[in-house]
Amino acid sequence: MSAVRFTRAATRATAQLRAPLQRRFASTTENEFIKERQHIKEHAVGTTELWKKISLYGVAPCLIAAGANAYWLWNEHWEHWNHMPPLEERTEYPYQNIRTKNYQWGNGDKTLL
């Protein structure tokens, strides 16, 4: 009985091997959808490389130039302050620093800053 089953299974297996392979939904044949997906992937790789180059070779030098410009303007601004006479203390007017009750810390008159 087992020999009969074995021969049937063997003939079925050999018949399946001789038959041409069936194409399934996940076939590897080229169609428009697969070509378009491959084109999108290639475009994404190219775009990524482009923006990486723009970031490294375009943005970094601009940031360095902007930093140098800001440093130069800062120093130029403080050179003018060195030539000016010292500022007078601000005058206290009666409407400034009005307190209805003292602060809870220190002597009650100073702020946290």
Coordinates of C-alpha atoms in Angstrom, one line a residue:
M1 CA 0.0 0.0 0.0
S2 CA 2.8 2.4 0.8
A3 CA 4.6 1.6 -2.4
V4 CA 1.5 2.7 -4.4
R5 CA 1.3 6.0 -2.5
F6 CA 5.0 6.6 -3.0
T7 CA 4.8 6.0 -6.8
R8 CA 1.8 8.3 -7.0
A9 CA 3.5 11.0 -5.1
A10 CA 6.7 10.6 -7.2
T11 CA 4.8 10.8 -10.5
R12 CA 2.9 13.9 -9.2
A13 CA 6.2 15.6 -8.2
T14 CA 7.9 14.8 -11.4
A15 CA 4.9 16.1 -13.4
Q16 CA 5.1 19.4 -11.4
L17 CA 8.8 19.7 -12.2
R18 CA 8.3 19.2 -15.9
A19 CA 5.4 21.6 -16.2
P20 CA 6.4 25.2 -16.9
L21 CA 6.4 27.5 -13.9
Q22 CA 3.3 29.4 -13.3
R23 CA 3.6 33.2 -13.0
R24 CA 2.3 34.4 -9.8
F25 CA 1.3 37.9 -8.7
A26 CA 4.8 38.5 -7.4
S27 CA 6.3 37.9 -10.8
T28 CA 9.6 39.4 -11.9
T29 CA 8.5 40.4 -15.3
E30 CA 9.0 44.0 -16.3
N31 CA 5.9 46.1 -16.4
E32 CA 5.2 49.8 -16.2
F33 CA 4.6 49.8 -12.4
I34 CA 8.0 48.2 -11.6
K35 CA 9.8 50.5 -14.1
E36 CA 8.2 53.5 -12.5
R37 CA 9.1 52.3 -9.0
Q38 CA 12.7 51.7 -10.0
H39 CA 12.8 55.2 -11.6
I40 CA 11.5 56.7 -8.4
K41 CA 14.1 54.9 -6.4
E42 CA 16.9 56.1 -8.7
H43 CA 15.6 59.7 -8.6
A44 CA 15.5 59.6 -4.8
V45 CA 19.1 58.5 -4.6
G46 CA 20.1 61.3 -7.0
T47 CA 18.1 63.9 -5.2
T48 CA 19.6 62.8 -1.8
E49 CA 23.1 63.1 -3.2
L50 CA 22.3 66.6 -4.6
W51 CA 21.0 67.9 -1.3
K52 CA 23.9 66.4 0.6
K53 CA 26.3 68.2 -1.7
I54 CA 24.3 71.5 -1.4
S55 CA 24.4 71.2 2.3
L56 CA 28.1 70.5 2.6
Y57 CA 29.4 72.8 -0.2
G58 CA 26.8 75.5 -0.2
V59 CA 25.3 76.1 3.2
A60 CA 28.5 75.5 5.3
P61 CA 30.5 78.3 3.5
C62 CA 27.5 80.7 3.8
L63 CA 27.3 80.0 7.5
I64 CA 31.0 80.7 7.9
A65 CA 30.7 83.9 5.9
A66 CA 27.7 85.1 7.9
G67 CA 29.5 84.3 11.2
A68 CA 32.5 86.3 10.1
N69 CA 30.3 89.2 9.0
A70 CA 28.5 89.2 12.4
Y71 CA 31.8 89.1 14.3
W72 CA 33.2 92.0 12.2
L73 CA 30.0 94.1 12.7
W74 CA 30.0 93.4 16.5
N75 CA 33.6 94.6 16.9
E76 CA 32.9 97.6 14.8
H77 CA 29.9 98.5 17.0
W78 CA 31.9 98.3 20.2
E79 CA 34.7 100.4 18.7
H80 CA 32.2 103.3 18.6
W81 CA 31.3 102.8 22.2
N82 CA 35.0 103.1 23.2
H83 CA 35.1 106.6 21.6
M84 CA 32.0 107.9 23.3
P85 CA 31.9 109.4 26.8
P86 CA 30.6 107.2 29.6
L87 CA 26.8 107.1 30.0
E88 CA 25.3 108.8 32.9
E89 CA 23.3 106.8 35.4
R90 CA 19.6 106.7 34.7
T91 CA 17.6 109.2 36.6
E92 CA 14.9 107.8 39.0
Y93 CA 11.5 109.3 38.4
P94 CA 8.7 109.0 41.0
Y95 CA 6.6 106.8 38.8
Q96 CA 9.3 104.2 38.5
N97 CA 9.7 101.2 40.8
I98 CA 6.3 101.7 42.5
R99 CA 5.8 98.8 44.9
T100 CA 2.6 98.3 46.9
K101 CA 4.3 95.6 49.0
N102 CA 7.9 94.3 49.2
Y103 CA 9.2 91.2 47.5
Q104 CA 9.5 88.1 49.6
W105 CA 13.3 87.8 49.2
G106 CA 16.3 89.8 50.1
N107 CA 15.6 93.3 51.4
G108 CA 12.3 93.4 49.6
D109 CA 13.4 96.0 47.0
K110 CA 15.5 93.9 44.6
T111 CA 14.1 91.8 41.8
L112 CA 15.5 88.3 41.0
L113 CA 17.5 89.7 38.1

